Amino acid sequence: MKKNVFSLNDEIRSIYINPNETLLEVLRDKLGVKSPKCGCDSGDCGACTVLIDGKSVRSCLILAIEVDGSTISTLEGISKDGLSPLQKAFHEHNVFQCGYCAPGMILSATELLKKNPHPSEHDIKEAIAGNLCRCTGYIPVIEAILDFTKKD
Amino acid sequence: MQDYKYIGHSAERVDGIEKVSGAALYTDDLEFGPDLLYAEIVEGPHAHAMLNSIDTSEAEKVPDVLAVVTGKDFPFNFGLYMKDRYIFAQDRVRFYGEQIAAVVARTPIAAQKAAKLVKVNYTPLPKILDPLTAIQEGADLIHPELKNYDRVPWFFPTPDTNIAHHRKIRKGDVDKGFAEADYVLEDTYEVPRYSHCAIEYHAAVAKFDHSGRLTVWASSQSPHTQRNLFANALAPLGIRHNDVRVIVPHVGGGFGSKAGVTMEIIAAAIAMKVQGHPVKVMWNREREFYNTYQRLGVIAKLKIGVKKDGSITALKHDLYWDAGAYVEYAANVVNAVGLSAIGPYRVENASIDSYCIYTNLPPGGPYRGFGYSEFLFGLESHMDRIAQHLGIDPVEIRRRNAIKEGELTAYGAPMNPNGLLQAIDRVAEEVRWHEKLTSNDPNIAIGKGFSLFWKAPAMPPNASSSCFLKFNEDASINLLVSGMDLGQGFLTVMAQIAAEVLSIPTSKIRTENPDTDRNPYEWQTVASHVTWGCGNAVHKAAIDAREQIFDLIERTKHLPRETLYLEDEMVKCTTDPGFELLLKDFVIYGIQMEDGTFKGGPIIGRGSFMPEFTSTISDPETSQGGHPNVHYTVGAAAAIVEIDKQTGKVRIKKIVEAVDCGKALNPSLVKGQIVGGIMQGISTVLYEEMKFDHRGKMLNPNFTDYKIPTALDVPDEIIPIIIEVPQPDGPFGARGMGEHTMIPVAPMIANAIDNALGLRITSMPITAEKVCLALLKKEKKK
Amino acid sequence: MAIPYEFGYQKPATLQEAIALLAEHDKNARILAGGTDLVNELKQGFRVPEILIDIKGITELKNIQLVDDQLEIGALVTFSEILHSKILHDNAYILFEAAGLVASNGVRNRATMVGNICSAVACMDSASPLLVHDAVIHLISSQGERNVPIQKWFDDNRKTTIRPNELVTHVSIPIPKVKYAGAYQKMMRYSGEDLSQANVGVLLFADNTVHVAFGSVGPIPKRSPKIENLLKAKGLSADTIEEAKQMIEKVIAPITDVRASKEYRLHMCKVMFVRALNTAQARIKKPKLITKKLHYEKKCLQSE
């Protein structure tokens, strides 16, 4: 067990961690942060996406012990002060169906828009290509992001 | 057309904010406290073997292990339509990876360690991995007990064979029909198995508490059916229906995989052995592939005769289904196709034989489309080939044969009102069917493909739905139903139906996924029937509540009830424009009379619905005489594809799909189903492929090698078209459309590829590799 | 799924500390950089170590730099950083191109190029570009430094010539003296994230020298001297390209597996070889390669 200190959704957290625990497990089981989901446990699906220092990563492929000193954001943090304009756009467009991929998809889109506020359709596809969704056919996701960036 | 305030509007999803904010909780997100136990499954490494003995002694010694359970603990069989399944394997394993035992421990790691120590002794048996081998004379029997299984009366197993069910249609005189034909085309089409790939795994937590209460939290499409099957299967342990409670939070996709009962019964059963503790059974991605339902594979032999003008004179369709090791649900897929494999056409002379065949592959089961995607791949490919031979336009041949309202289906019942011709015309127009496309790049071929589709819900004739509607003090509503929102938007349209009747905004209606203790009965959320079936129940409940309101006003205000109506959350009167009474002032508190007393009481609506005109009783030799399906939903679709001739890679430029949903209660959600369904269809035809080795073990149970598409793989354009020919018995004229949207995709793409390259591919999937190698072969022949 | 094995974890702050830890634990240690391969292996119980040495604290391994005529890519450089590197874009475009086809953004943000060639899974994307560039792997251990040319790096599928106590510090690429242009072609089952079923890297020089490498068609990626010699001897023409294309079936021997058949792999290698060569020829004619903005322009890259 090792004590780790990191920022989670703008709150400094310190917690004892075993080296064999993944970040996804620690977030969900030890810290009660449930929006990152497990959909494959091998980095293929993107449901476990979180932002570390602003970059989207697979929390199932990261050991929790690695994030000591980092800044981690999940959808809980993004929603803390009410829905972000991007989340509102997703809601207004009825984008998601089952919603299981939504946390990862929204974080990937958040990262993209921070780097590139006016992405092309292809930029959007590339940014969310690692988030598998079986319901929507992706087109509603892409359209909502495009529409959102045009409103800006 | 009637003007509605809520119906037909693209209301925002009632669960939308939960889902975009991360607040939505799924089964594995629920907390059960520090007493939660974890189960690990012991699986059999044989596709077919006798199970001689199980030694659990070493596993039991592992610290933190509370119990090791095996088939001996639960010698019960279960199943939805035929009881051929077991909670754990009994004397025999029938597919690779079948559950043999489970270890229950304090931690997942202890359970995993102990599971590896369970020793099982097997005698391998010959395995049968394809349906044609399974029906050969003298084939080993996978279920020697077949003839003794309890089943619904409309299933017809062939005793002492591997044929678990045989659905036959005999209509008119097919010999005569073929004799009259100017052209007969016969060929065989193959469609392999597919996996649903909901991103959320199956998950179940069960607790059998010290009062004898069994509660199961599960990711399920079928809470009441689960309660029923758990209670029936566990009845020998003293469990009754009112002891069982199933609670379903949000579900991360189903597509059929979470219908009926699969792994959830393992949680329910093992909870009985660790009374007092909650126990969690989590599937993982691999098991999602090899130990839940899979879409059935089929080998379909199709023969169609036509006149020179393209009109069909006879159709013979023989379908050999690879239904897997257990067919308690799969047999109804086979049955549904047996009833409908003429497609959306007028066919006077038809013969269908649909065989449900046991194999030693994982159990088949329901999958979006319920067999219709599979048989329409062949049928709609065939229609194109016939048109080509006769020199008729592929759209025109479909128009000529399209079934119309009142014409007879394969089993002799009249076809319901439908907009098939409108769908055909709208799609042809939108895709500019008659415009010739040419490529400037000699390496790129362009083609167009067309396909029709139809599908009816496949349900028992007495599948029913119900609803409670309760008003709250502020005239907001809790709508209690037991249909499931799997993402399709069910809860939102239920709220819209109640909103329309009661003039309460959708945003003031709370409706959530069910708890079988609190919410009234619903059969299951399958078959694209809940908008229709449960929608009718909600409609009735809302009217029931409205009538109670009018009763009270009539009684207390002495206004004639026929003059009363609801608008903007108020009761109003057509003859007294000054009369307005806010619902919130009386739906709970009642109305105060001059003497100070109150009349009324909380308004609670109830509604229940059963399609009372259906029957599965018919002549088993011909299937004539019954009315097994409530109605068909129909539509048409077309695609434009570009193919790289060197690599075989297919790029989809445009897809247009029109679906007749009777009434689009929420057009945005209908379009969501169209786009999502098309993408799932594209995936099955172009990318997905289950691979099994000679042992019957799946080789690619992961997203690394079972490819479902990403955002980079979407078509350039999808145009959804909504057709609205009302369903007379549907809520506001609606009928289901969720599954249908993926059905036309595979044949439409196959037809487009043939149109582009002159290359007819008769087996799915049509991967780049398959196209490319077929092209190379064709060039060599030249 | 919980990782059912226990192991230690150290995060050295300097190269010296890392080397000391490696010397102490030798083959019982594994290096953790991006972890996208490693954590999956740990979950599967594959090569579970006594200790993980997390090198992400060693800042000197994070650089991408031009030192004289050498382009250096540190052990901690991720594929995303490659995609944002102007130096790489301008000097080793083929590597930039291949990086854009590695997995997806969420993996590229973490996975490193050096990790890719250290995992040495046969379907890796980095190897062919590094092979055609005659890259050199730089290692360090308590015994000192060692350089291994990329052609001698791969031993087998998932096996390299690294020694247990060694750490890769960086990979260097010599900048050619003459003008050059490369192209990378990857065979995938669709446009989204997929492991390479075969890949071809081509580097074309102004003096008509051509370097050709094939990946994912055998246990290790390989250059093809036969094809290179043929093209060098006869020059690039439609005929010689055709001759070289036909030679491919003698140069590689792909297998049939769950991802593709050997027939299709072989055919695709021919197609990709010609396309890569054509692309490289088109690129070398351009005055300057830098035309597009750097972020998320995978499609533009492919169609260039």
Tab-separated table of N, CA and C in Angstrom, chain B residues 182-183 306-311 385-392 397:
chain	number	residue	atom	x	y	z
B	182	ASP	N	-42.475	-18.499	-65.208
B	182	ASP	CA	-41.642	-18.351	-66.406
B	182	ASP	C	-40.172	-18.478	-66.045
B	183	TYR	N	-39.868	-18.201	-64.787
B	183	TYR	CA	-38.473	-18.269	-64.358
B	183	TYR	C	-38.445	-18.685	-62.890
B	306	VAL	N	-41.392	-16.898	-60.767
B	306	VAL	CA	-42.046	-15.641	-61.164
B	306	VAL	C	-42.543	-15.724	-62.601
B	307	LYS	N	-43.520	-14.896	-62.866
B	307	LYS	CA	-43.961	-14.674	-64.243
B	307	LYS	C	-42.988	-13.690	-64.915
B	308	LYS	N	-43.124	-13.539	-66.224
B	308	LYS	CA	-42.246	-12.614	-66.959
B	308	LYS	C	-42.334	-11.178	-66.422
B	309	ASP	N	-43.526	-10.828	-65.925
B	309	ASP	CA	-43.693	-9.466	-65.404
B	309	ASP	C	-43.160	-9.325	-63.975
B	310	GLY	N	-42.596	-10.396	-63.452
B	310	GLY	CA	-41.994	-10.324	-62.121
B	310	GLY	C	-42.908	-10.766	-60.995
B	311	SER	N	-44.154	-11.029	-61.289
B	311	SER	CA	-45.056	-11.400	-60.184
B	311	SER	C	-44.723	-12.816	-59.690
B	385	ARG	N	-31.816	-10.517	-57.996
B	385	ARG	CA	-31.291	-11.421	-59.038
B	385	ARG	C	-32.379	-11.772	-60.046
B	386	ILE	N	-33.604	-11.949	-59.518
B	386	ILE	CA	-34.723	-12.251	-60.412
B	386	ILE	C	-35.004	-11.048	-61.317
B	387	ALA	N	-35.002	-9.868	-60.718
B	387	ALA	CA	-35.248	-8.647	-61.495
B	387	ALA	C	-34.204	-8.521	-62.611
B	388	GLN	N	-32.962	-8.789	-62.231
B	388	GLN	CA	-31.860	-8.692	-63.194
B	388	GLN	C	-32.088	-9.658	-64.359
B	389	HIS	N	-32.470	-10.878	-64.021
B	389	HIS	CA	-32.691	-11.891	-65.056
B	389	HIS	C	-33.827	-11.488	-65.992
B	390	LEU	N	-34.875	-10.914	-65.404
B	390	LEU	CA	-36.043	-10.557	-66.217
B	390	LEU	C	-35.892	-9.201	-66.893
B	391	GLY	N	-34.857	-8.465	-66.514
B	391	GLY	CA	-34.686	-7.117	-67.066
B	391	GLY	C	-35.679	-6.124	-66.504
B	392	ILE	N	-36.098	-6.375	-65.269
B	392	ILE	CA	-37.029	-5.449	-64.596
B	392	ILE	C	-36.231	-4.646	-63.569
B	397	ILE	N	-39.892	-4.417	-59.400
B	397	ILE	CA	-40.334	-5.787	-59.072
B	397	ILE	C	-40.864	-5.839	-57.634
